[in-house]
């Protein structure tokens, strides 16, 4: 792998992944980051990377659903491997407006698969990054395995399920060397503050309400983003063609427990406010429609076959994440004011 196309590299996980592989001494190739720079794409997530790795990082603003643009990028940069993160990723937005999710997640994945198929002998790996949400919801018992049936509940998870099926079909029908990973909820630096953990951190710091859906009993299995990046990189290099690997942190927690921990860490770090502990800001609000009760991942396959395991425990990861949002005030202000979008326009031109 010399010229790896990373789609969605300006997003939360993609930007962490690009930093991760460029820091791996075993990889001396180049990363081509193809990103549409939607509201979720922030090229400043990769500040300093091009300078630190001269000639090894390039960012191109384009839509993965734009066939001509995708073809151009494959040819211009001699792409020989793909790591596909680009997606509309927020469940609440998918409920309000599903169409964009179908364009990016389904049509966009199809366009990439077709570009890869046309260069089949040259593409050594097409890795597709997906989610455990394709399996739908669990009750209070059990875990998702790679054999769990697909039962997506939201427009987001349905679109990701469709993209997983396309990827597998391109392997079975056309022999494309694909792998798929289905991962649980990530958290860590550079996550856009529409997702639970960064939203709660920044609201609590600002003394704003902390909206917890329903009774806060829904359970997610949290994984520190760096551990996810290590898993994706491992599967890309060592995973067996045509296989799916589930990736999870083994750190299940109800949402209210997560929010209380965030409040406690902030109280410890910044001191308890005169009005009282930050937990006072919790508000139980109307539940999300179709809200999956519980996700939990059985990661036995990737652990046994590839020797992966998460390094960060949830408490350590959460403390590190809170510290990152407190320290990176410039990044936070950029995102909160929307200044990063103007910066992206000046640097990379209008959206394709
Ligand atoms: P994100 O929303 O932070 O980033 C998505 C990136 O994709 C952004 O940079 C955006 O500009 C780009 N993008 C969106 N539509 C595009 C298009 N049409 N063409 C090109 N670029 C486009 O998302 P994330 O949280 O980093 O998630 C990355 C991937 O990982 C997604 O495929 C998601 O389904 C999957 N995933 C996420 C989680 C999680 O907890 N965040 C868990 C498991 C799997
Ligand atoms: P989210 O970060 O949106 O990830 P996902 O929906 O992909 O799991 O939400 C994580 C959990 O937190 C989910 O059960 C919904 C809940 N949640 C809230 O209770 N309040 C919020 O403001 C948000 C954004 C999420």
mmCIF file of C-alpha atoms and ligand atoms in Angstrom:
data_model
loop_
_atom_site.group_PDB
_atom_site.id
_atom_site.type_symbol
_atom_site.label_atom_id
_atom_site.label_comp_id
_atom_site.label_asym_id
_atom_site.label_seq_id
_atom_site.Cartn_x
_atom_site.Cartn_y
_atom_site.Cartn_z
ATOM 1 C CA UNK A 1 0.000 0.000 0.000
ATOM 2 C CA UNK A 2 1.747 3.112 -1.215
ATOM 3 C CA UNK A 3 -1.109 5.500 -2.031
ATOM 4 C CA UNK A 4 -3.949 5.006 0.404
ATOM 5 C CA UNK A 5 -7.181 6.829 -0.328
ATOM 6 C CA UNK A 6 -8.815 7.748 2.980
ATOM 7 C CA UNK A 7 -12.349 9.038 2.467
ATOM 8 C CA UNK A 8 -13.857 11.319 5.088
ATOM 9 C CA UNK A 9 -10.418 12.012 6.540
ATOM 10 C CA UNK A 10 -11.445 15.441 7.847
ATOM 11 C CA UNK A 11 -14.054 13.919 10.151
ATOM 12 C CA UNK A 12 -13.619 12.672 13.690
ATOM 13 C CA UNK A 13 -12.361 9.113 13.181
ATOM 14 C CA UNK A 14 -10.811 9.688 9.744
ATOM 15 C CA UNK A 15 -8.555 12.480 11.017
ATOM 16 C CA UNK A 16 -7.432 10.398 13.998
ATOM 17 C CA UNK A 17 -6.794 7.508 11.592
ATOM 18 C CA UNK A 18 -4.637 9.595 9.249
ATOM 19 C CA UNK A 19 -2.502 10.767 12.174
ATOM 20 C CA UNK A 20 -2.316 7.177 13.399
ATOM 21 C CA UNK A 21 -1.009 5.629 10.177
ATOM 22 C CA UNK A 22 1.363 8.483 9.342
ATOM 23 C CA UNK A 23 2.946 7.939 12.767
ATOM 24 C CA UNK A 24 3.457 4.217 12.032
ATOM 25 C CA UNK A 25 7.128 3.722 11.054
ATOM 26 C CA UNK A 26 6.048 0.604 9.114
ATOM 27 C CA UNK A 27 4.116 2.764 6.647
ATOM 28 C CA UNK A 28 6.106 5.074 4.423
ATOM 29 C CA UNK A 29 3.468 5.653 1.739
ATOM 30 C CA UNK A 30 1.147 8.563 1.034
ATOM 31 C CA UNK A 31 -2.359 9.390 2.265
ATOM 32 C CA UNK A 32 -4.846 10.976 -0.102
ATOM 33 C CA UNK A 33 -7.702 12.385 1.943
ATOM 34 C CA UNK A 34 -10.902 12.739 -0.125
ATOM 35 C CA UNK A 35 -13.498 14.728 1.764
ATOM 36 C CA UNK A 36 -16.545 16.766 0.787
ATOM 37 C CA UNK A 37 -16.045 19.010 3.808
ATOM 38 C CA UNK A 38 -19.641 18.920 4.975
ATOM 39 C CA UNK A 39 -20.453 20.553 8.333
ATOM 40 C CA UNK A 40 -18.726 17.509 9.916
ATOM 41 C CA UNK A 41 -15.508 17.830 7.936
ATOM 42 C CA UNK A 42 -12.920 20.109 9.472
ATOM 43 C CA UNK A 43 -9.550 20.247 7.714
ATOM 44 C CA UNK A 44 -8.124 21.882 10.832
ATOM 45 C CA UNK A 45 -8.396 18.440 12.471
ATOM 46 C CA UNK A 46 -5.237 17.754 10.458
ATOM 47 C CA UNK A 47 -3.365 20.968 11.194
ATOM 48 C CA UNK A 48 0.390 20.396 11.021
ATOM 49 C CA UNK A 49 0.174 16.960 9.356
ATOM 50 C CA UNK A 50 1.291 18.027 5.853
ATOM 51 C CA UNK A 51 4.252 19.915 7.375
ATOM 52 C CA UNK A 52 5.224 17.022 9.647
ATOM 53 C CA UNK A 53 5.080 14.504 6.771
ATOM 54 C CA UNK A 54 6.271 16.321 3.640
ATOM 55 C CA UNK A 55 4.989 14.768 0.406
ATOM 56 C CA UNK A 56 2.980 12.136 2.283
ATOM 57 C CA UNK A 57 -0.359 13.876 2.831
ATOM 58 C CA UNK A 58 -2.731 15.555 0.424
ATOM 59 C CA UNK A 59 -6.354 16.627 0.890
ATOM 60 C CA UNK A 60 -8.814 16.882 -2.013
ATOM 61 C CA UNK A 61 -12.261 18.377 -1.607
ATOM 62 C CA UNK A 62 -14.770 16.204 -3.492
ATOM 63 C CA UNK A 63 -18.009 14.277 -3.035
ATOM 64 C CA UNK A 64 -17.640 10.486 -3.061
ATOM 65 C CA UNK A 65 -20.977 10.350 -4.916
ATOM 66 C CA UNK A 66 -19.454 12.347 -7.808
ATOM 67 C CA UNK A 67 -18.246 9.585 -10.140
ATOM 68 C CA UNK A 68 -16.035 11.824 -12.299
ATOM 69 C CA UNK A 69 -14.312 13.370 -9.271
ATOM 70 C CA UNK A 70 -13.690 9.950 -7.729
ATOM 71 C CA UNK A 71 -12.231 8.602 -10.996
ATOM 72 C CA UNK A 72 -9.942 11.630 -11.252
ATOM 73 C CA UNK A 73 -8.576 11.143 -7.751
ATOM 74 C CA UNK A 74 -7.890 7.418 -8.287
ATOM 75 C CA UNK A 75 -5.928 8.194 -11.464
ATOM 76 C CA UNK A 76 -4.158 11.364 -10.407
ATOM 77 C CA UNK A 77 -2.767 9.849 -7.215
ATOM 78 C CA UNK A 78 -2.274 6.230 -8.329
ATOM 79 C CA UNK A 79 -4.527 4.958 -5.530
ATOM 80 C CA UNK A 80 -3.722 1.334 -4.604
ATOM 81 C CA UNK A 81 -5.745 0.930 -1.370
ATOM 82 C CA UNK A 82 -8.896 2.486 0.082
ATOM 83 C CA UNK A 83 -9.989 3.094 3.661
ATOM 84 C CA UNK A 84 -13.558 4.316 3.475
ATOM 85 C CA UNK A 85 -14.800 6.446 6.395
ATOM 86 C CA UNK A 86 -16.807 9.135 4.556
ATOM 87 C CA UNK A 87 -20.439 9.123 5.604
ATOM 88 C CA UNK A 88 -23.222 11.186 7.031
ATOM 89 C CA UNK A 89 -22.898 9.883 10.572
ATOM 90 C CA UNK A 90 -25.444 11.414 12.943
ATOM 91 C CA UNK A 91 -28.624 9.459 13.731
ATOM 92 C CA UNK A 92 -30.670 12.535 14.748
ATOM 93 C CA UNK A 93 -29.881 14.290 11.461
ATOM 94 C CA UNK A 94 -30.839 11.151 9.534
ATOM 95 C CA UNK A 95 -34.270 11.222 11.185
ATOM 96 C CA UNK A 96 -34.793 14.854 10.147
ATOM 97 C CA UNK A 97 -33.425 14.439 6.598
ATOM 98 C CA UNK A 98 -32.604 10.943 5.338
ATOM 99 C CA UNK A 99 -31.879 11.787 1.691
ATOM 100 C CA UNK A 100 -28.359 13.084 2.238
ATOM 101 C CA UNK A 101 -27.589 9.811 4.052
ATOM 102 C CA UNK A 102 -28.602 7.749 1.044
ATOM 103 C CA UNK A 103 -26.570 9.963 -1.323
ATOM 104 C CA UNK A 104 -23.378 9.868 0.729
ATOM 105 C CA UNK A 105 -23.531 6.471 2.396
ATOM 106 C CA UNK A 106 -25.135 4.319 -0.305
ATOM 107 C CA UNK A 107 -24.453 6.054 -3.632
ATOM 108 C CA UNK A 108 -21.062 7.304 -2.433
ATOM 109 C CA UNK A 109 -19.960 3.797 -1.413
ATOM 110 C CA UNK A 110 -21.194 2.457 -4.754
ATOM 111 C CA UNK A 111 -19.107 5.052 -6.643
ATOM 112 C CA UNK A 112 -15.972 4.125 -4.721
ATOM 113 C CA UNK A 113 -16.557 0.413 -5.264
ATOM 114 C CA UNK A 114 -16.973 0.976 -8.986
ATOM 115 C CA UNK A 115 -13.790 3.039 -9.225
ATOM 116 C CA UNK A 116 -11.947 0.293 -7.322
ATOM 117 C CA UNK A 117 -13.476 -2.453 -9.493
ATOM 118 C CA UNK A 118 -12.252 -0.753 -12.657
ATOM 119 C CA UNK A 119 -8.716 -0.946 -11.244
ATOM 120 C CA UNK A 120 -9.101 -4.342 -9.610
ATOM 121 C CA UNK A 121 -5.609 -5.720 -10.124
ATOM 122 C CA UNK A 122 -4.110 -2.516 -8.729
ATOM 123 C CA UNK A 123 -6.288 -2.125 -5.612
ATOM 124 C CA UNK A 124 -4.843 -4.351 -2.912
ATOM 125 C CA UNK A 125 -7.463 -3.583 -0.262
ATOM 126 C CA UNK A 126 -10.815 -1.807 0.019
ATOM 127 C CA UNK A 127 -11.601 -1.418 3.699
ATOM 128 C CA UNK A 128 -15.096 -0.261 4.657
ATOM 129 C CA UNK A 129 -15.605 1.317 8.070
ATOM 130 C CA UNK A 130 -19.047 0.578 9.455
ATOM 131 C CA UNK A 131 -21.037 0.546 12.638
ATOM 132 C CA UNK A 132 -22.618 -1.916 15.068
ATOM 133 C CA UNK A 133 -25.895 -0.042 14.528
ATOM 134 C CA UNK A 134 -26.531 -2.174 11.405
ATOM 135 C CA UNK A 135 -27.496 -5.015 13.783
ATOM 136 C CA UNK A 136 -30.353 -3.029 15.343
ATOM 137 C CA UNK A 137 -30.999 -3.190 19.045
ATOM 138 C CA UNK A 138 -30.203 -5.715 21.768
ATOM 139 C CA UNK A 139 -32.258 -6.400 24.873
ATOM 140 C CA UNK A 140 -30.452 -6.281 28.205
ATOM 141 C CA UNK A 141 -28.629 -9.581 27.428
ATOM 142 C CA UNK A 142 -26.273 -10.768 24.685
ATOM 143 C CA UNK A 143 -23.793 -9.191 22.279
ATOM 144 C CA UNK A 144 -23.539 -8.635 18.543
ATOM 145 C CA UNK A 145 -21.341 -11.102 16.678
ATOM 146 C CA UNK A 146 -20.382 -11.097 13.013
ATOM 147 C CA UNK A 147 -23.260 -13.561 12.531
ATOM 148 C CA UNK A 148 -25.950 -11.307 14.020
ATOM 149 C CA UNK A 149 -28.725 -10.517 11.521
ATOM 150 C CA UNK A 150 -28.903 -7.037 10.019
ATOM 151 C CA UNK A 151 -31.888 -5.183 11.525
ATOM 152 C CA UNK A 152 -31.143 -1.451 11.252
ATOM 153 C CA UNK A 153 -33.572 0.920 13.003
ATOM 154 C CA UNK A 154 -32.676 4.431 11.812
ATOM 155 C CA UNK A 155 -32.183 5.939 8.357
ATOM 156 C CA UNK A 156 -28.482 6.266 9.283
ATOM 157 C CA UNK A 157 -28.040 2.625 10.223
ATOM 158 C CA UNK A 158 -30.158 1.465 7.253
ATOM 159 C CA UNK A 159 -27.898 3.408 4.895
ATOM 160 C CA UNK A 160 -24.773 1.955 6.528
ATOM 161 C CA UNK A 161 -26.303 -1.547 6.303
ATOM 162 C CA UNK A 162 -26.921 -0.998 2.590
ATOM 163 C CA UNK A 163 -23.317 0.094 2.106
ATOM 164 C CA UNK A 164 -22.029 -3.003 3.962
ATOM 165 C CA UNK A 165 -24.084 -5.230 1.646
ATOM 166 C CA UNK A 166 -22.717 -3.467 -1.432
ATOM 167 C CA UNK A 167 -19.137 -3.915 -0.243
ATOM 168 C CA UNK A 168 -19.629 -7.625 0.416
ATOM 169 C CA UNK A 169 -21.384 -8.106 -2.930
ATOM 170 C CA UNK A 170 -18.486 -6.453 -4.775
ATOM 171 C CA UNK A 171 -16.226 -9.033 -3.172
ATOM 172 C CA UNK A 172 -18.401 -12.046 -3.928
ATOM 173 C CA UNK A 173 -19.351 -10.980 -7.458
ATOM 174 C CA UNK A 174 -16.288 -9.128 -8.705
ATOM 175 C CA UNK A 175 -13.559 -10.458 -6.422
ATOM 176 C CA UNK A 176 -12.686 -7.026 -5.007
ATOM 177 C CA UNK A 177 -10.337 -7.537 -2.012
ATOM 178 C CA UNK A 178 -12.592 -6.008 0.652
ATOM 179 C CA UNK A 179 -12.733 -6.066 4.437
ATOM 180 C CA UNK A 180 -15.429 -4.572 6.679
ATOM 181 C CA UNK A 181 -15.287 -3.502 10.321
ATOM 182 C CA UNK A 182 -18.381 -2.824 12.431
ATOM 183 C CA UNK A 183 -17.523 -0.748 15.450
ATOM 184 C CA UNK A 184 -19.294 0.476 18.566
ATOM 185 C CA UNK A 185 -19.590 4.134 19.681
ATOM 186 C CA UNK A 186 -16.310 6.067 19.517
ATOM 187 C CA UNK A 187 -15.241 9.028 21.614
ATOM 188 C CA UNK A 188 -12.084 11.120 21.882
ATOM 189 C CA UNK A 189 -10.414 14.222 20.407
ATOM 190 C CA UNK A 190 -11.860 16.001 17.348
ATOM 191 C CA UNK A 191 -15.397 14.613 17.685
ATOM 192 C CA UNK A 192 -17.997 17.068 16.433
ATOM 193 C CA UNK A 193 -20.067 18.332 19.375
ATOM 194 C CA UNK A 194 -23.388 16.992 18.125
ATOM 195 C CA UNK A 195 -22.515 13.542 19.507
ATOM 196 C CA UNK A 196 -23.265 12.671 23.135
ATOM 197 C CA UNK A 197 -19.875 12.990 24.841
ATOM 198 C CA UNK A 198 -18.483 16.232 23.321
ATOM 199 C CA UNK A 199 -21.939 17.830 23.451
ATOM 200 C CA UNK A 200 -22.231 17.098 27.168
ATOM 201 C CA UNK A 201 -18.674 18.314 27.871
ATOM 202 C CA UNK A 202 -19.132 21.643 26.092
ATOM 203 C CA UNK A 203 -22.671 22.263 27.384
ATOM 204 C CA UNK A 204 -21.631 21.509 30.946
ATOM 205 C CA UNK A 205 -18.640 23.864 30.673
ATOM 206 C CA UNK A 206 -20.971 26.595 29.382
ATOM 207 C CA UNK A 207 -23.573 25.940 32.102
ATOM 208 C CA UNK A 208 -26.144 24.907 29.465
ATOM 209 C CA UNK A 209 -28.741 22.124 29.889
ATOM 210 C CA UNK A 210 -27.605 18.530 29.271
ATOM 211 C CA UNK A 211 -30.380 16.905 27.196
ATOM 212 C CA UNK A 212 -30.646 13.188 27.978
ATOM 213 C CA UNK A 213 -33.097 11.309 25.746
ATOM 214 C CA UNK A 214 -35.869 9.363 27.485
ATOM 215 C CA UNK A 215 -34.766 8.116 30.894
ATOM 216 C CA UNK A 216 -31.079 7.846 29.945
ATOM 217 C CA UNK A 217 -31.223 4.050 30.197
ATOM 218 C CA UNK A 218 -30.025 3.340 26.661
ATOM 219 C CA UNK A 219 -26.697 1.523 26.716
ATOM 220 C CA UNK A 220 -23.754 2.085 24.373
ATOM 221 C CA UNK A 221 -20.429 0.215 24.265
ATOM 222 C CA UNK A 222 -17.774 2.964 24.255
ATOM 223 C CA UNK A 223 -14.427 2.703 22.460
ATOM 224 C CA UNK A 224 -11.621 5.267 22.537
ATOM 225 C CA UNK A 225 -11.019 6.473 18.981
ATOM 226 C CA UNK A 226 -7.312 5.587 18.978
ATOM 227 C CA UNK A 227 -8.198 1.946 19.706
ATOM 228 C CA UNK A 228 -10.626 1.966 16.783
ATOM 229 C CA UNK A 229 -7.943 3.413 14.482
ATOM 230 C CA UNK A 230 -5.525 0.651 15.510
ATOM 231 C CA UNK A 231 -8.203 -1.954 14.757
ATOM 232 C CA UNK A 232 -8.972 -0.525 11.311
ATOM 233 C CA UNK A 233 -5.285 -0.331 10.399
ATOM 234 C CA UNK A 234 -4.781 -3.933 11.546
ATOM 235 C CA UNK A 235 -7.757 -5.251 9.579
ATOM 236 C CA UNK A 236 -6.641 -3.332 6.504
ATOM 237 C CA UNK A 237 -3.207 -4.942 6.570
ATOM 238 C CA UNK A 238 -3.837 -8.349 8.154
ATOM 239 C CA UNK A 239 -7.576 -9.061 7.915
ATOM 240 C CA UNK A 240 -8.728 -11.816 5.597
ATOM 241 C CA UNK A 241 -10.312 -10.720 2.323
ATOM 242 C CA UNK A 242 -14.099 -10.779 2.307
ATOM 243 C CA UNK A 243 -14.295 -10.901 6.119
ATOM 244 C CA UNK A 244 -16.101 -8.726 8.633
ATOM 245 C CA UNK A 245 -14.605 -7.870 12.041
ATOM 246 C CA UNK A 246 -16.612 -6.512 14.966
ATOM 247 C CA UNK A 247 -14.789 -3.958 17.111
ATOM 248 C CA UNK A 248 -15.957 -2.902 20.583
ATOM 249 C CA UNK A 249 -14.563 -1.459 23.762
ATOM 250 C CA UNK A 250 -16.252 -3.820 26.207
ATOM 251 C CA UNK A 251 -17.235 -0.659 28.094
ATOM 252 C CA UNK A 252 -21.005 -0.678 28.293
ATOM 253 C CA UNK A 253 -22.708 2.154 30.079
ATOM 254 C CA UNK A 254 -26.192 3.722 30.176
ATOM 255 C CA UNK A 255 -26.210 7.258 28.794
ATOM 256 C CA UNK A 256 -27.087 8.805 32.135
ATOM 257 C CA UNK A 257 -24.007 7.120 33.619
ATOM 258 C CA UNK A 258 -21.830 8.650 30.902
ATOM 259 C CA UNK A 259 -23.285 12.125 31.455
ATOM 260 C CA UNK A 260 -22.842 11.885 35.246
ATOM 261 C CA UNK A 261 -19.190 10.844 34.770
ATOM 262 C CA UNK A 262 -18.547 13.786 32.479
ATOM 263 C CA UNK A 263 -20.055 16.112 35.105
ATOM 264 C CA UNK A 264 -17.980 14.565 37.879
ATOM 265 C CA UNK A 265 -14.719 14.891 35.920
ATOM 266 C CA UNK A 266 -15.501 18.539 35.165
ATOM 267 C CA UNK A 267 -16.350 19.224 38.811
ATOM 268 C CA UNK A 268 -13.008 17.681 39.838
ATOM 269 C CA UNK A 269 -11.054 19.562 37.176
ATOM 270 C CA UNK A 270 -12.693 22.980 37.270
ATOM 271 C CA UNK A 271 -14.154 22.919 40.767
ATOM 272 C CA UNK A 272 -17.816 22.694 41.775
ATOM 273 C CA UNK A 273 -19.740 25.850 40.841
ATOM 274 C CA UNK A 274 -21.559 28.002 43.385
ATOM 275 C CA UNK A 275 -24.895 26.766 41.960
ATOM 276 C CA UNK A 276 -23.901 23.154 42.747
ATOM 277 C CA UNK A 277 -22.446 20.090 40.941
ATOM 278 C CA UNK A 278 -22.831 20.149 37.132
ATOM 279 C CA UNK A 279 -25.188 17.157 37.293
ATOM 280 C CA UNK A 280 -27.874 19.741 38.130
ATOM 281 C CA UNK A 281 -27.853 20.630 34.412
ATOM 282 C CA UNK A 282 -29.242 17.219 33.333
ATOM 283 C CA UNK A 283 -32.657 17.441 31.619
ATOM 284 C CA UNK A 284 -34.562 14.340 30.578
ATOM 285 C CA UNK A 285 -36.054 15.232 27.185
ATOM 286 C CA UNK A 286 -38.333 13.574 24.608
ATOM 287 C CA UNK A 287 -36.818 10.326 23.406
ATOM 288 C CA UNK A 288 -35.329 9.842 19.925
ATOM 289 C CA UNK A 289 -37.805 8.000 17.647
ATOM 290 C CA UNK A 290 -36.695 4.382 17.062
ATOM 291 C CA UNK A 291 -34.032 4.761 19.770
ATOM 292 C CA UNK A 292 -32.083 1.473 19.993
ATOM 293 C CA UNK A 293 -31.997 0.310 23.616
ATOM 294 C CA UNK A 294 -28.592 -1.326 23.771
ATOM 295 C CA UNK A 295 -25.487 -2.036 21.711
ATOM 296 C CA UNK A 296 -22.731 -4.406 22.842
ATOM 297 C CA UNK A 297 -20.027 -5.961 20.728
ATOM 298 C CA UNK A 298 -18.405 -9.367 20.895
ATOM 299 C CA UNK A 299 -14.853 -8.640 19.632
ATOM 300 C CA UNK A 300 -13.574 -12.231 19.938
ATOM 301 C CA UNK A 301 -12.839 -12.594 16.230
ATOM 302 C CA UNK A 302 -10.516 -9.604 15.878
ATOM 303 C CA UNK A 303 -8.934 -10.370 19.255
ATOM 304 C CA UNK A 304 -8.203 -14.024 18.428
ATOM 305 C CA UNK A 305 -7.385 -13.708 14.737
ATOM 306 C CA UNK A 306 -5.470 -10.437 14.681
ATOM 307 C CA UNK A 307 -4.439 -9.966 18.312
ATOM 308 C CA UNK A 308 -6.228 -6.620 18.699
ATOM 309 C CA UNK A 309 -7.403 -5.384 22.056
ATOM 310 C CA UNK A 310 -8.426 -1.962 23.337
ATOM 311 C CA UNK A 311 -5.688 -0.228 25.324
ATOM 312 C CA UNK A 312 -7.715 2.566 26.884
ATOM 313 C CA UNK A 313 -10.259 1.938 29.646
ATOM 314 C CA UNK A 314 -13.382 4.099 29.691
ATOM 315 C CA UNK A 315 -12.475 6.184 32.727
ATOM 316 C CA UNK A 316 -8.979 7.003 31.399
ATOM 317 C CA UNK A 317 -10.296 7.728 27.918
ATOM 318 C CA UNK A 318 -13.057 9.966 29.213
ATOM 319 C CA UNK A 319 -10.629 11.948 31.385
ATOM 320 C CA UNK A 320 -8.302 12.383 28.436
ATOM 321 C CA UNK A 321 -11.192 13.464 26.219
ATOM 322 C CA UNK A 322 -12.490 16.023 28.724
ATOM 323 C CA UNK A 323 -8.946 17.395 29.083
ATOM 324 C CA UNK A 324 -8.611 17.674 25.303
ATOM 325 C CA UNK A 325 -11.817 19.727 24.966
ATOM 326 C CA UNK A 326 -10.743 21.979 27.827
ATOM 327 C CA UNK A 327 -7.262 22.536 26.367
ATOM 328 C CA UNK A 328 -8.176 22.997 22.719
ATOM 329 C CA UNK A 329 -10.179 26.177 23.106
ATOM 330 C CA UNK A 330 -9.181 27.418 19.633
ATOM 331 C CA UNK A 331 -10.571 24.277 17.966
ATOM 332 C CA UNK A 332 -13.747 24.493 20.050
ATOM 333 C CA UNK A 333 -14.310 28.182 19.223
ATOM 334 C CA UNK A 334 -13.699 27.489 15.517
ATOM 335 C CA UNK A 335 -16.324 24.749 15.525
ATOM 336 C CA UNK A 336 -18.840 26.632 17.665
ATOM 337 C CA UNK A 337 -18.673 29.812 15.569
ATOM 338 C CA UNK A 338 -18.496 27.932 12.250
ATOM 339 C CA UNK A 339 -15.227 29.695 11.380
ATOM 340 C CA UNK A 340 -13.742 26.346 10.263
ATOM 341 C CA UNK A 341 -16.147 26.304 7.311
ATOM 342 C CA UNK A 342 -14.890 29.625 5.970
ATOM 343 C CA UNK A 343 -11.327 28.425 6.470
ATOM 344 C CA UNK A 344 -12.156 25.226 4.512
ATOM 345 C CA UNK A 345 -13.682 27.276 1.686
ATOM 346 C CA UNK A 346 -10.637 29.516 1.415
ATOM 347 C CA UNK A 347 -8.220 26.589 1.519
ATOM 348 C CA UNK A 348 -10.060 24.030 -0.618
ATOM 349 C CA UNK A 349 -12.632 25.983 -2.653
ATOM 350 C CA UNK A 350 -16.384 25.553 -2.766
ATOM 351 C CA UNK A 351 -18.024 22.221 -2.055
ATOM 352 C CA UNK A 352 -17.939 19.948 -5.119
HETATM 353 P P1 LIG B 1 -17.897 12.376 10.990
HETATM 354 O O1 LIG B 1 -19.302 12.814 10.744
HETATM 355 O O2 LIG B 1 -17.121 12.990 12.078
HETATM 356 O O3 LIG B 1 -17.039 12.544 9.647
HETATM 357 C C1 LIG B 1 -17.538 12.199 8.390
HETATM 358 C C2 LIG B 1 -16.612 12.780 7.334
HETATM 359 O O4 LIG B 1 -17.081 12.365 6.040
HETATM 360 C C3 LIG B 1 -16.600 14.303 7.329
HETATM 361 O O5 LIG B 1 -15.270 14.766 7.177
HETATM 362 C C4 LIG B 1 -17.434 14.675 6.109
HETATM 363 O O6 LIG B 1 -17.056 15.906 5.500
HETATM 364 C C5 LIG B 1 -17.142 13.492 5.184
HETATM 365 N N1 LIG B 1 -18.215 13.258 4.199
HETATM 366 C C6 LIG B 1 -19.549 13.185 4.433
HETATM 367 N N2 LIG B 1 -20.198 12.994 3.266
HETATM 368 C C7 LIG B 1 -19.254 12.941 2.291
HETATM 369 C C8 LIG B 1 -19.295 12.764 0.880
HETATM 370 N N3 LIG B 1 -20.468 12.614 0.242
HETATM 371 N N4 LIG B 1 -18.142 12.758 0.182
HETATM 372 C C9 LIG B 1 -16.944 12.924 0.828
HETATM 373 N N5 LIG B 1 -16.840 13.118 2.151
HETATM 374 C C10 LIG B 1 -17.989 13.120 2.884
HETATM 375 O O7 LIG B 1 -17.981 10.789 11.157
HETATM 376 P P2 LIG B 1 -17.123 9.830 12.085
HETATM 377 O O8 LIG B 1 -17.736 9.766 13.419
HETATM 378 O O9 LIG B 1 -15.703 10.173 11.936
HETATM 379 O O10 LIG B 1 -17.399 8.423 11.373
HETATM 380 C C11 LIG B 1 -16.577 7.966 10.311
HETATM 381 C C12 LIG B 1 -17.072 6.613 9.829
HETATM 382 O O11 LIG B 1 -17.057 5.697 10.915
HETATM 383 C C13 LIG B 1 -18.503 6.638 9.309
HETATM 384 O O12 LIG B 1 -18.559 5.789 8.178
HETATM 385 C C14 LIG B 1 -19.323 6.077 10.459
HETATM 386 O O13 LIG B 1 -20.469 5.423 9.974
HETATM 387 C C15 LIG B 1 -18.334 5.092 11.060
HETATM 388 N N6 LIG B 1 -18.512 4.836 12.505
HETATM 389 C C16 LIG B 1 -18.585 5.869 13.397
HETATM 390 C C17 LIG B 1 -18.717 5.591 14.755
HETATM 391 C C18 LIG B 1 -18.767 6.717 15.779
HETATM 392 O O14 LIG B 1 -18.988 6.443 16.956
HETATM 393 N N7 LIG B 1 -18.538 7.969 15.414
HETATM 394 C C19 LIG B 1 -18.790 4.279 15.193
HETATM 395 C C20 LIG B 1 -18.704 3.242 14.250
HETATM 396 C C21 LIG B 1 -18.564 3.525 12.914
HETATM 397 P P1 LIG B 2 -24.909 9.622 19.666
HETATM 398 O O1 LIG B 2 -23.648 10.233 20.177
HETATM 399 O O2 LIG B 2 -25.780 10.443 18.772
HETATM 400 O O3 LIG B 2 -24.499 8.244 18.958
HETATM 401 P P2 LIG B 2 -25.466 7.044 18.407
HETATM 402 O O4 LIG B 2 -26.838 7.539 18.239
HETATM 403 O O5 LIG B 2 -24.809 6.742 17.085
HETATM 404 O O6 LIG B 2 -25.333 5.925 19.405
HETATM 405 O O7 LIG B 2 -25.772 9.172 20.895
HETATM 406 C C1 LIG B 2 -25.269 8.267 21.863
HETATM 407 C C2 LIG B 2 -26.391 7.966 22.830
HETATM 408 O O8 LIG B 2 -26.699 9.163 23.543
HETATM 409 C C3 LIG B 2 -27.681 7.546 22.143
HETATM 410 O O9 LIG B 2 -28.323 6.563 22.932
HETATM 411 C C4 LIG B 2 -28.519 8.809 22.120
HETATM 412 C C5 LIG B 2 -28.067 9.539 23.365
HETATM 413 N N1 LIG B 2 -28.083 11.013 23.293
HETATM 414 C C6 LIG B 2 -28.729 11.748 24.288
HETATM 415 O O10 LIG B 2 -29.296 11.198 25.240
HETATM 416 N N2 LIG B 2 -28.713 13.115 24.203
HETATM 417 C C7 LIG B 2 -28.112 13.781 23.181
HETATM 418 O O11 LIG B 2 -28.147 15.049 23.135
HETATM 419 C C8 LIG B 2 -27.436 13.009 22.172
HETATM 420 C C9 LIG B 2 -26.762 13.712 21.012
HETATM 421 C C10 LIG B 2 -27.458 11.623 22.276
#
